[in-house]
Coordinates of C-alpha atoms and ligand atoms in Angstrom, one line a residue:
Chain Y
M1 CA 21.5 15.1 -13.3
E2 CA 19.6 12.1 -13.6
S3 CA 16.1 12.1 -14.9
I4 CA 12.7 9.5 -15.3
E5 CA 11.7 9.8 -18.8
L6 CA 8.1 10.8 -19.2
Q7 CA 5.6 8.1 -20.3
S8 CA 3.1 9.7 -21.7
S9 CA 0.5 7.1 -21.6
G10 CA 0.9 6.6 -17.6
G11 CA 0.5 3.6 -15.4
E12 CA -1.7 0.4 -15.8
W13 CA -4.5 2.5 -13.4
L14 CA -5.0 5.5 -15.9
A15 CA -6.2 3.3 -18.9
G16 CA -10.2 3.0 -16.8
T17 CA -10.2 -0.6 -18.1
G18 CA -10.5 -2.2 -15.2
P19 CA -13.9 -3.7 -13.5
E20 CA -16.5 -1.1 -13.1
S21 CA -14.3 1.8 -13.5
D22 CA -16.5 4.5 -14.3
I23 CA -16.3 4.8 -10.0
V24 CA -13.6 3.1 -9.2
I25 CA -10.6 4.7 -10.3
S26 CA -8.4 2.1 -8.9
S27 CA -7.6 -0.9 -6.6
R28 CA -4.6 -0.7 -3.9
I29 CA -2.6 -2.8 -1.7
R30 CA 0.6 -1.7 -0.1
L31 CA 2.9 -4.3 2.5
A32 CA 4.9 -2.9 4.7
R33 CA 8.2 -5.1 5.6
N34 CA 11.8 -5.3 7.1
L35 CA 14.7 -6.4 7.2
A36 CA 15.3 -7.9 10.9
E37 CA 18.9 -7.5 11.2
F38 CA 18.3 -3.7 11.1
P39 CA 17.3 -0.9 13.4
F40 CA 13.8 0.9 12.2
L41 CA 14.3 3.7 10.4
S42 CA 13.5 5.9 13.0
K43 CA 16.8 4.6 14.9
A44 CA 18.8 3.8 12.1
T45 CA 22.4 5.3 10.9
Q46 CA 23.0 7.4 7.8
K47 CA 25.5 4.0 7.3
E48 CA 22.9 2.1 8.0
R49 CA 20.5 2.9 5.4
G50 CA 22.9 2.9 2.7
Q51 CA 23.6 -1.1 3.9
I52 CA 19.6 -1.2 4.0
E53 CA 19.0 0.2 0.6
R54 CA 21.9 -1.6 -0.9
R55 CA 20.7 -5.2 0.4
A56 CA 17.2 -4.5 -0.9
C57 CA 18.7 -2.9 -4.4
E58 CA 20.4 -6.9 -4.2
A59 CA 17.4 -9.3 -3.2
L60 CA 15.6 -7.2 -5.6
L61 CA 17.6 -8.1 -8.5
K62 CA 17.8 -11.4 -7.0
A63 CA 14.0 -12.1 -6.5
K64 CA 13.8 -10.7 -10.2
I65 CA 10.4 -9.1 -9.9
A66 CA 9.8 -8.3 -13.2
E67 CA 11.9 -7.7 -16.8
D68 CA 11.2 -4.2 -16.8
M69 CA 12.1 -3.4 -13.1
R70 CA 14.2 -0.2 -12.4
Y71 CA 15.2 1.4 -9.8
H72 CA 15.7 5.1 -8.9
S73 CA 17.5 6.6 -6.0
L74 CA 15.5 9.3 -4.8
P75 CA 18.6 11.6 -4.1
P76 CA 19.8 12.4 -7.4
L77 CA 16.8 13.4 -8.6
S78 CA 14.9 16.7 -9.0
P79 CA 12.4 18.0 -7.2
I80 CA 10.2 18.1 -10.3
D81 CA 10.8 14.3 -11.2
R82 CA 10.7 13.2 -7.2
L83 CA 6.8 14.8 -7.5
F84 CA 6.5 13.3 -10.5
L85 CA 6.5 10.5 -8.8
V86 CA 4.1 11.5 -6.1
E87 CA 1.5 12.6 -9.0
R88 CA 1.2 9.1 -10.3
H89 CA 0.8 7.5 -7.0
L90 CA 4.3 5.7 -7.0
I91 CA 5.9 7.2 -4.1
S92 CA 4.2 9.2 -0.8
R93 CA 5.4 13.0 -0.3
E94 CA 7.0 12.1 2.8
H95 CA 9.0 9.5 0.6
A96 CA 9.7 12.4 -2.2
L97 CA 10.6 15.1 0.5
G98 CA 12.9 12.3 3.2
K99 CA 16.1 12.5 3.5
G100 CA 19.5 10.0 2.7
P101 CA 19.9 7.2 1.1
R102 CA 16.4 5.8 -0.5
G103 CA 14.6 5.0 -3.3
V104 CA 11.9 3.5 -5.1
C105 CA 12.1 0.5 -7.9
L106 CA 9.5 0.4 -10.4
A107 CA 8.0 -2.5 -12.3
A108 CA 4.9 -4.1 -14.6
R109 CA 3.9 -0.8 -15.7
E110 CA 4.2 0.8 -13.0
T111 CA 1.7 -1.9 -11.9
T112 CA 4.1 -2.6 -8.9
S113 CA 6.8 -0.3 -6.9
I114 CA 8.6 -0.5 -4.0
M115 CA 10.3 2.6 -1.5
V116 CA 12.9 1.6 0.1
N117 CA 13.7 3.3 3.3
E118 CA 10.0 5.1 3.5
E119 CA 8.6 4.9 6.9
D120 CA 9.6 0.8 6.4
H121 CA 12.5 -0.3 5.0
L122 CA 10.0 -2.3 2.3
R123 CA 6.7 -0.8 1.4
M124 CA 5.9 -2.9 -1.8
Q125 CA 2.4 -1.8 -3.9
G126 CA 0.5 -3.3 -6.4
L127 CA -1.9 -0.3 -8.4
R128 CA -4.1 -1.8 -10.9
S129 CA -7.1 -0.1 -12.4
G130 CA -10.2 -0.5 -11.8
F131 CA -12.3 -2.4 -9.0
Q132 CA -9.5 -5.8 -8.5
L133 CA -8.3 -6.0 -5.3
R134 CA -7.3 -9.5 -5.1
T135 CA -5.8 -9.1 -8.7
T136 CA -4.0 -7.0 -6.9
W137 CA -3.3 -8.9 -4.0
E138 CA -1.8 -11.6 -5.5
Q139 CA 0.6 -9.0 -7.7
V140 CA 2.0 -7.5 -4.1
D141 CA 2.4 -11.7 -2.6
D142 CA 4.4 -13.2 -5.4
V143 CA 6.5 -10.2 -5.1
D144 CA 6.6 -10.6 -1.4
T145 CA 7.5 -14.0 -1.7
K146 CA 9.6 -13.9 -4.4
L147 CA 11.5 -11.0 -1.2
E148 CA 11.2 -13.7 1.3
R149 CA 13.0 -15.7 -0.6
V150 CA 16.3 -13.8 -0.1
L151 CA 15.6 -11.0 2.6
D152 CA 15.3 -12.2 6.0
F153 CA 11.7 -9.8 7.3
A154 CA 11.3 -9.3 10.8
F155 CA 8.6 -11.4 11.7
S156 CA 6.8 -12.9 15.2
P157 CA 4.4 -15.9 15.0
Q158 CA 2.5 -13.6 17.2
L159 CA 1.7 -10.5 15.8
G160 CA 3.0 -11.0 12.5
Y161 CA 5.5 -8.5 10.3
L162 CA 7.2 -6.0 12.6
T163 CA 6.8 -2.5 11.5
V164 CA 7.8 0.5 12.8
C165 CA 3.9 2.2 14.1
P166 CA 2.3 -0.4 15.8
T167 CA -0.8 0.8 13.6
N168 CA 1.0 -1.4 11.1
V169 CA 2.0 -4.6 12.5
G170 CA 0.6 -7.7 11.5
T171 CA -0.1 -8.0 8.2
G172 CA 1.6 -4.6 7.5
M173 CA -1.2 -4.4 4.6
R174 CA -3.4 -1.1 2.9
A175 CA -5.6 -2.3 0.7
S176 CA -7.1 0.9 -0.8
V177 CA -9.5 1.6 -3.7
M178 CA -10.0 5.2 -5.6
L179 CA -13.6 6.4 -5.5
H180 CA -14.5 8.9 -8.0
L181 CA -18.1 9.7 -5.8
P182 CA -19.2 13.6 -7.6
A183 CA -22.9 12.9 -7.5
L184 CA -23.3 11.8 -4.2
V185 CA -21.1 14.8 -3.6
M186 CA -23.5 17.1 -5.0
T187 CA -26.3 15.7 -3.4
R188 CA -24.9 16.3 0.2
Q189 CA -24.9 12.5 0.9
I190 CA -21.2 11.8 1.4
D191 CA -20.9 12.3 4.8
K192 CA -23.8 8.9 5.1
V193 CA -20.9 6.9 3.6
F194 CA -18.4 8.3 5.6
Q195 CA -20.4 7.3 8.8
A196 CA -21.2 3.7 7.6
L197 CA -17.3 3.2 6.8
S198 CA -16.3 4.5 10.1
K199 CA -18.3 2.0 11.7
I200 CA -16.8 -0.6 10.0
N201 CA -13.4 0.6 10.5
L202 CA -12.6 2.0 7.1
A203 CA -10.6 5.1 7.1
V204 CA -11.9 7.5 3.9
R205 CA -8.8 9.8 2.6
G206 CA -8.0 12.2 -0.5
L207 CA -6.3 11.9 -3.6
Y208 CA -3.0 12.0 -2.6
G209 CA -3.5 9.7 0.8
E210 CA -2.1 10.0 4.2
G211 CA -3.3 13.6 5.1
T212 CA -4.7 15.5 2.1
Q213 CA -7.7 17.2 0.8
A214 CA -10.1 15.9 -1.1
S215 CA -10.0 16.6 -4.6
G216 CA -12.2 16.5 -8.1
D217 CA -14.7 14.4 -5.7
F218 CA -12.1 11.4 -5.0
Y219 CA -11.6 9.7 -1.6
Q220 CA -9.6 6.5 -0.8
I221 CA -11.3 4.1 1.2
S222 CA -9.3 1.5 3.1
N223 CA -8.6 -0.7 6.1
Q224 CA -7.8 0.6 9.3
Q225 CA -6.7 -2.3 11.2
T226 CA -3.6 -4.6 10.1
L227 CA -3.8 -7.5 13.2
G228 CA -6.1 -10.6 13.6
K229 CA -7.7 -10.7 10.5
S230 CA -5.9 -12.3 6.9
E231 CA -5.2 -10.2 4.1
L232 CA -8.5 -11.7 1.8
E233 CA -10.1 -11.0 5.3
I234 CA -9.6 -7.5 5.1
I235 CA -9.6 -7.4 1.5
E236 CA -13.1 -9.3 2.0
T237 CA -14.7 -6.6 4.2
I238 CA -13.8 -3.9 1.8
E239 CA -15.1 -6.0 -0.9
R240 CA -18.8 -6.6 0.4
V241 CA -18.8 -2.6 1.1
I242 CA -17.7 -0.9 -1.9
P243 CA -20.3 -2.3 -4.8
K244 CA -23.1 -0.6 -1.9
I245 CA -21.5 2.5 -2.4
M246 CA -20.8 1.9 -5.9
E247 CA -24.9 1.8 -6.4
Y248 CA -25.6 4.5 -4.1
E249 CA -23.5 6.7 -6.6
R250 CA -25.3 5.3 -9.1
T251 CA -29.0 5.5 -8.2
V252 CA -28.4 9.4 -7.1
R253 CA -26.7 9.7 -10.7
E254 CA -30.2 8.4 -12.1
N255 CA -31.9 10.2 -9.8
L256 CA -30.6 13.3 -10.7
L257 CA -30.8 12.3 -14.7
E258 CA -34.5 11.9 -14.1
Q259 CA -35.5 14.6 -12.0
R260 CA -33.0 17.2 -13.1
R261 CA -31.4 16.4 -16.5
E262 CA -31.1 20.3 -17.1
V263 CA -29.2 21.1 -13.7
I264 CA -26.6 18.0 -14.4
E265 CA -26.2 18.6 -18.3
D266 CA -25.7 22.4 -17.2
K267 CA -22.8 21.5 -14.9
V268 CA -21.3 18.7 -16.9
W269 CA -21.4 20.8 -20.3
R270 CA -20.5 24.4 -18.9
A271 CA -17.7 22.5 -17.3
F272 CA -16.6 20.8 -20.5
G273 CA -16.8 24.6 -21.9
M274 CA -14.9 26.1 -19.2
L275 CA -12.0 23.1 -20.1
Q276 CA -12.2 23.8 -23.9
T277 CA -11.7 27.5 -23.9
A278 CA -9.8 28.6 -20.3
R279 CA -6.7 30.5 -20.9
T280 CA -5.1 29.7 -17.6
I281 CA -6.5 27.7 -14.7
N282 CA -5.1 26.0 -11.7
S283 CA -4.7 22.6 -10.4
E284 CA -8.4 23.1 -7.8
E285 CA -10.3 24.3 -10.6
T286 CA -9.2 21.9 -13.0
M287 CA -9.8 19.0 -10.9
D288 CA -12.9 19.9 -10.3
L289 CA -14.1 20.7 -14.1
L290 CA -12.5 17.6 -15.0
S291 CA -14.5 15.6 -12.0
A292 CA -18.1 16.9 -14.1
V293 CA -16.4 16.0 -17.0
R294 CA -15.7 12.5 -15.9
M295 CA -19.6 12.1 -14.4
G296 CA -20.8 13.7 -18.0
V297 CA -18.9 11.3 -20.2
N298 CA -20.1 8.3 -17.7
L299 CA -23.9 9.5 -18.4
R300 CA -23.1 9.9 -22.4
I301 CA -24.0 13.5 -21.9
I302 CA -20.3 14.3 -23.7
R303 CA -20.1 11.4 -26.1
D304 CA -17.2 12.0 -28.1
V305 CA -14.1 12.3 -24.9
E306 CA -12.7 8.6 -23.5
I307 CA -12.2 8.2 -19.8
P308 CA -8.8 7.6 -20.4
T309 CA -8.4 10.9 -21.7
V310 CA -9.8 12.4 -19.2
N311 CA -8.3 10.1 -16.1
E312 CA -5.0 11.5 -17.7
L313 CA -5.7 14.5 -18.0
F314 CA -6.4 14.6 -14.2
I315 CA -2.7 13.8 -13.9
L316 CA -0.7 15.2 -16.7
T317 CA -2.4 18.9 -16.0
Q318 CA -0.8 18.3 -12.1
P319 CA 2.5 20.5 -11.7
A320 CA 5.5 18.5 -12.3
H321 CA 4.0 16.3 -14.8
L322 CA 3.4 19.4 -16.6
Q323 CA 6.5 20.8 -16.2
K324 CA 8.2 17.7 -17.4
M325 CA 6.5 18.1 -20.5
E326 CA 7.6 21.3 -21.4
R327 CA 10.8 20.5 -19.9
S328 CA 11.9 23.4 -18.1
E329 CA 10.9 24.8 -15.3
L330 CA 7.8 27.0 -14.8
N331 CA 6.0 28.9 -11.9
S332 CA 2.6 29.3 -10.7
P333 CA 1.4 31.6 -13.1
E334 CA 3.4 30.2 -16.3
R335 CA 2.0 26.5 -14.7
D336 CA -1.7 27.8 -15.0
I337 CA -1.2 29.5 -18.9
T338 CA 0.4 25.4 -20.1
R339 CA -2.1 23.6 -18.3
A340 CA -4.8 25.8 -20.1
T341 CA -3.3 25.2 -23.2
Y342 CA -2.5 22.0 -23.2
I343 CA -6.7 21.4 -21.8
R344 CA -7.7 23.1 -25.0
N345 CA -5.6 21.0 -26.9
R346 CA -6.6 17.6 -26.0
L347 CA -10.2 18.5 -25.7
A348 CA -10.0 20.8 -29.1
G349 CA -12.9 19.9 -31.9
R350 CA -14.8 17.6 -29.7
A351 CA -18.6 18.8 -30.7
A352 CA -20.8 20.2 -27.1
G353 CA -24.3 20.2 -27.0
N354 CA -25.1 17.5 -29.9
G355 CA -24.8 14.1 -28.0
S356 CA -23.6 13.0 -31.3
Q357 CA -20.7 9.7 -31.1
G358 CA -17.6 10.9 -31.3
D359 CA -16.7 10.6 -35.1
G360 CA -13.1 11.2 -35.2
R361 CA -12.7 15.1 -35.4
G362 CA -9.4 16.4 -33.6
G363 CA -7.4 14.0 -33.0
G364 CA -8.9 10.8 -32.2
K365 CA -5.8 9.1 -32.1
E366 CA -5.0 10.6 -28.7
D367 CA -7.8 8.5 -27.3
R368 CA -7.5 4.9 -26.8
K369 CA -10.5 2.5 -27.6
A370 CA -12.5 2.7 -24.0
K371 CA -13.5 -1.0 -23.7
Chain W
M1 CA -2.6 37.2 24.3
Q2 CA -0.1 35.9 26.6
C3 CA 2.5 32.9 25.3
E4 CA 2.0 30.1 26.2
G5 CA 6.0 29.1 27.1
C6 CA 6.6 31.6 29.4
Q7 CA 2.4 32.6 30.6
K8 CA 4.4 35.8 30.8
N9 CA 5.1 38.1 27.7
A10 CA 2.6 39.0 25.0
A11 CA 2.5 36.1 22.6
T12 CA 3.6 37.7 18.8
V13 CA 4.9 34.3 17.1
H14 CA 2.1 32.4 15.9
L15 CA 2.7 29.1 14.8
T16 CA 0.3 26.0 13.6
D17 CA 1.3 22.9 14.8
V18 CA 1.0 19.9 12.2
S19 CA 3.1 17.5 13.6
N20 CA 0.7 15.7 16.2
N21 CA -2.7 15.0 14.2
T22 CA -4.9 17.7 15.2
K23 CA -3.7 21.1 14.0
K24 CA -3.1 23.2 17.0
E25 CA -2.4 26.5 16.9
I26 CA 1.0 27.7 19.1
H27 CA 1.6 31.0 20.4
L28 CA 4.5 32.1 21.6
C29 CA 6.8 34.9 22.9
E30 CA 9.7 35.9 20.7
S31 CA 12.3 34.1 23.5
C32 CA 10.6 31.6 23.7
A33 CA 10.3 31.0 19.9
K34 CA 13.7 31.4 19.6
L35 CA 13.9 28.4 22.4
Q36 CA 11.8 26.1 20.4
G37 CA 12.9 26.9 17.5
V38 CA 14.6 23.5 16.7
T39 CA 11.9 21.8 17.6
I40 CA 9.1 24.0 15.6
K41 CA 11.4 23.4 12.8
S42 CA 10.6 19.8 13.1
Y43 CA 7.3 20.5 13.5
L44 CA 7.0 21.8 10.1
H45 CA 9.0 19.6 8.1
K46 CA 6.5 16.7 8.0
S47 CA 2.4 16.3 8.2
P48 CA 0.9 14.1 10.3
T49 CA -0.5 10.7 8.3
Y50 CA -3.1 9.0 9.7
P51 CA -1.2 6.6 11.8
E52 CA 0.5 8.8 13.8
L53 CA -3.0 10.0 14.6
L54 CA -4.2 6.7 16.0
T55 CA -1.1 6.4 17.8
Q56 CA -1.4 9.7 19.4
L57 CA -5.3 9.0 20.0
V58 CA -4.2 5.5 21.7
H59 CA -1.9 7.3 23.4
S60 CA -3.9 9.8 25.6
Q61 CA -6.4 6.5 26.5
S62 CA -4.1 3.9 27.9
E63 CA -1.6 4.1 30.5
A64 CA 1.4 2.4 31.2
P65 CA 2.2 2.0 34.7
A66 CA 5.4 4.5 35.5
D67 CA 8.5 2.1 36.1
E68 CA 7.6 0.6 32.8
K69 CA 8.2 3.9 31.3
D70 CA 11.1 3.0 31.9
V71 CA 11.7 -0.3 30.5
V72 CA 15.0 0.2 27.6
C73 CA 15.7 -1.8 24.4
P74 CA 19.0 -3.0 25.0
R75 CA 19.3 -3.1 21.1
C76 CA 18.1 0.3 19.7
G77 CA 18.6 1.8 23.5
I78 CA 14.9 3.3 22.8
T79 CA 12.4 3.5 26.4
Y80 CA 8.5 2.7 26.6
R81 CA 8.2 6.3 27.4
K82 CA 9.7 7.5 24.4
F83 CA 8.4 5.5 22.0
R84 CA 4.7 6.5 23.4
S85 CA 5.8 9.7 22.8
T86 CA 6.5 9.4 18.8
G87 CA 4.5 6.2 17.8
K88 CA 7.2 5.0 16.4
F89 CA 9.4 1.4 17.5
G90 CA 13.5 1.5 17.3
C91 CA 13.5 -2.2 16.3
P92 CA 11.6 -5.3 16.0
N93 CA 12.9 -6.2 19.5
D94 CA 11.2 -3.7 21.0
Y95 CA 8.0 -5.7 20.2
S96 CA 9.0 -8.3 22.7
V97 CA 10.5 -5.8 25.5
F98 CA 8.0 -3.9 25.7
K99 CA 5.2 -6.8 25.0
K100 CA 3.3 -5.7 28.4
G101 CA 2.4 -2.8 28.0
L102 CA 1.9 -3.0 24.1
F103 CA -0.5 -5.4 24.1
N104 CA -3.4 -3.7 25.5
L105 CA -2.0 -0.7 23.1
L106 CA -2.5 -3.2 20.2
E107 CA -6.1 -4.1 21.1
K108 CA -6.9 -0.5 21.0
I109 CA -5.5 -0.5 17.8
H110 CA -6.8 -3.4 15.5
G111 CA -9.2 -5.3 18.1
K112 CA -7.0 -8.4 18.3
V113 CA -3.3 -9.2 18.8
E114 CA -2.6 -12.6 16.9
H115 CA -1.5 -12.4 13.9
K116 CA -4.0 -14.4 11.1
G117 CA -2.4 -13.6 7.7
K118 CA 0.9 -14.1 5.6
V119 CA 3.8 -16.1 7.1
P120 CA 7.0 -16.4 6.0
L121 CA 8.4 -19.5 4.7
R122 CA 11.5 -18.9 6.7
A123 CA 9.5 -18.6 9.9
S124 CA 7.4 -21.3 9.0
D125 CA 10.3 -23.5 8.3
Q126 CA 12.0 -22.3 12.1
I127 CA 8.5 -22.8 13.8
V128 CA 8.8 -26.8 12.4
K129 CA 12.5 -27.0 13.4
Q130 CA 12.0 -25.6 17.1
K131 CA 9.2 -27.8 17.6
E132 CA 11.6 -30.4 16.7
L133 CA 14.5 -29.4 18.4
R134 CA 12.1 -29.2 21.8
A135 CA 11.6 -32.9 21.1
L136 CA 14.6 -33.8 20.1
R137 CA 15.9 -32.6 23.7
A138 CA 13.1 -34.7 25.7
D139 CA 14.3 -37.0 23.9
L140 CA 18.0 -36.7 25.2
E141 CA 16.9 -35.9 28.4
K142 CA 15.8 -39.6 28.2
A143 CA 17.8 -41.2 26.9
V144 CA 20.9 -39.8 29.7
R145 CA 18.5 -40.8 32.3
E146 CA 18.4 -44.3 30.8
E147 CA 22.1 -44.1 29.8
A148 CA 21.2 -45.1 26.6
Y149 CA 24.2 -43.3 25.9
E150 CA 24.6 -44.6 22.0
R151 CA 21.1 -42.7 21.2
A152 CA 21.8 -39.9 23.2
A153 CA 24.9 -39.2 21.1
Q154 CA 22.9 -39.6 17.9
I155 CA 20.5 -37.5 18.9
R156 CA 22.6 -35.1 20.2
D157 CA 23.8 -34.9 16.5
R158 CA 20.8 -34.3 15.3
I159 CA 20.5 -31.3 17.5
Y160 CA 23.7 -30.4 16.1
G161 CA 22.8 -30.7 12.8
L162 CA 19.6 -28.7 12.8
E163 CA 21.2 -25.7 15.2
G164 CA 24.1 -25.6 12.8
R165 CA 21.1 -25.5 9.5
Q166 CA 19.2 -23.0 11.7
G167 CA 23.0 -20.4 12.5
E168 CA 23.2 -21.1 8.4
V169 CA 19.4 -19.2 7.7
Ligands
ZN1 ZN1 7.1 33.2 26.6
ZN2 ZN1 14.7 -2.0 19.9

């Protein structure tokens, strides 16, 4: 059985170095494309699915997307490996659970991923840390342009790129940013944000996209409409609204610090203490506590933990990541113990309460300096 | 509770239908549940995605006339009715086969029905080529009318050339 290598460093987007990364975790652009000479996957036979995959792989090789490009066929991968790719935001849950010939091409330090035979023949994704939709668009646009030299995409001058669902037709583009909004959640202001966003046709989803619950105070904001606006116009709509949400979140954080410092410090330190001492902890509680710690680090309440460490913990404590680290299958209670142990080790020796700068105690080599 | 299938027996099987966007409870008796077994299994296979949700919402709002629902795509065999019930097309050709009812739907989803983004290089080449071909054909007709056969032959060769190139792409 083929296996995907675990990269402890994670993708570029986990680094937490991108613009506005105290609030914007990542920026993502996804393009849907279909090969003109094949039926859509809703009607394709197994044989045609195989042919589509082969055509796509040939094209990816010819187009030379990036030096470190690698194609992973999904059927030979173990369920843990497939879930691992979902947790890293490299494939969708539907793609992991799907059937028949399908796969994903990863490139450029996981900032580019191309799903083959998901809902559409090709789903190209650019994913980068912080608020940088434009850079991300340029990256995906480049991949698309390289591929269209060797593939004939289904396209109509009137309706643009033709997709399985009429909701994706036109640009075939979904642009989204992942936001961390703990203060707006704490003060119950988040609903106002949702209402404002729906008025300008932007959608809000949870951490793992379509149909998932928001957890760890993470929210994904994306365009709903794909036809009638250019790619850059869609990006501009999101670019205009995100700074307002960021400002709102920052103002509420400041107000909380001014007016209810003890309350917020208490929440942060309790969360930190729990993570440092817990012996068994489930994924959901971990997300909630890490969210409070992340806010604490950004507000400089906690000073000797770096944001990349916290960002990594969000991903590395997910079920598939834990099992890959342990190199064995774990049931749920075993995972909770492994998770608690791992978090304790990563946060060991960090001082609580003195607010001093990190002095290298307790494995500073794990942390990369945040810029 | 009464079975929603036969409206007769007591409902003993309770399912959550998650395929159609809204989470819907289904209550069935055992025999009706067995009858629907295959469907229910496939219901539970995939959680709803946002586009599905939106498509379904739109479905319930705009209905195409009955005759239009039976339009069939000659390439993939899908009917307009089938498309409206699944929210998924069968092939790229469907966009032109179902054009009539579709534009209404697209306008409801996107507010607009005119693509305004990236155009693949090949498509823009083809659009140019098609314009050129149209112009040449008009020239050819004119040349034939004027009995300028030598010029007509030249134009014909250029048309063949263009069409040939088009076939290659
Ligand atoms: Zn019944
Ligand atoms: Zn068709």
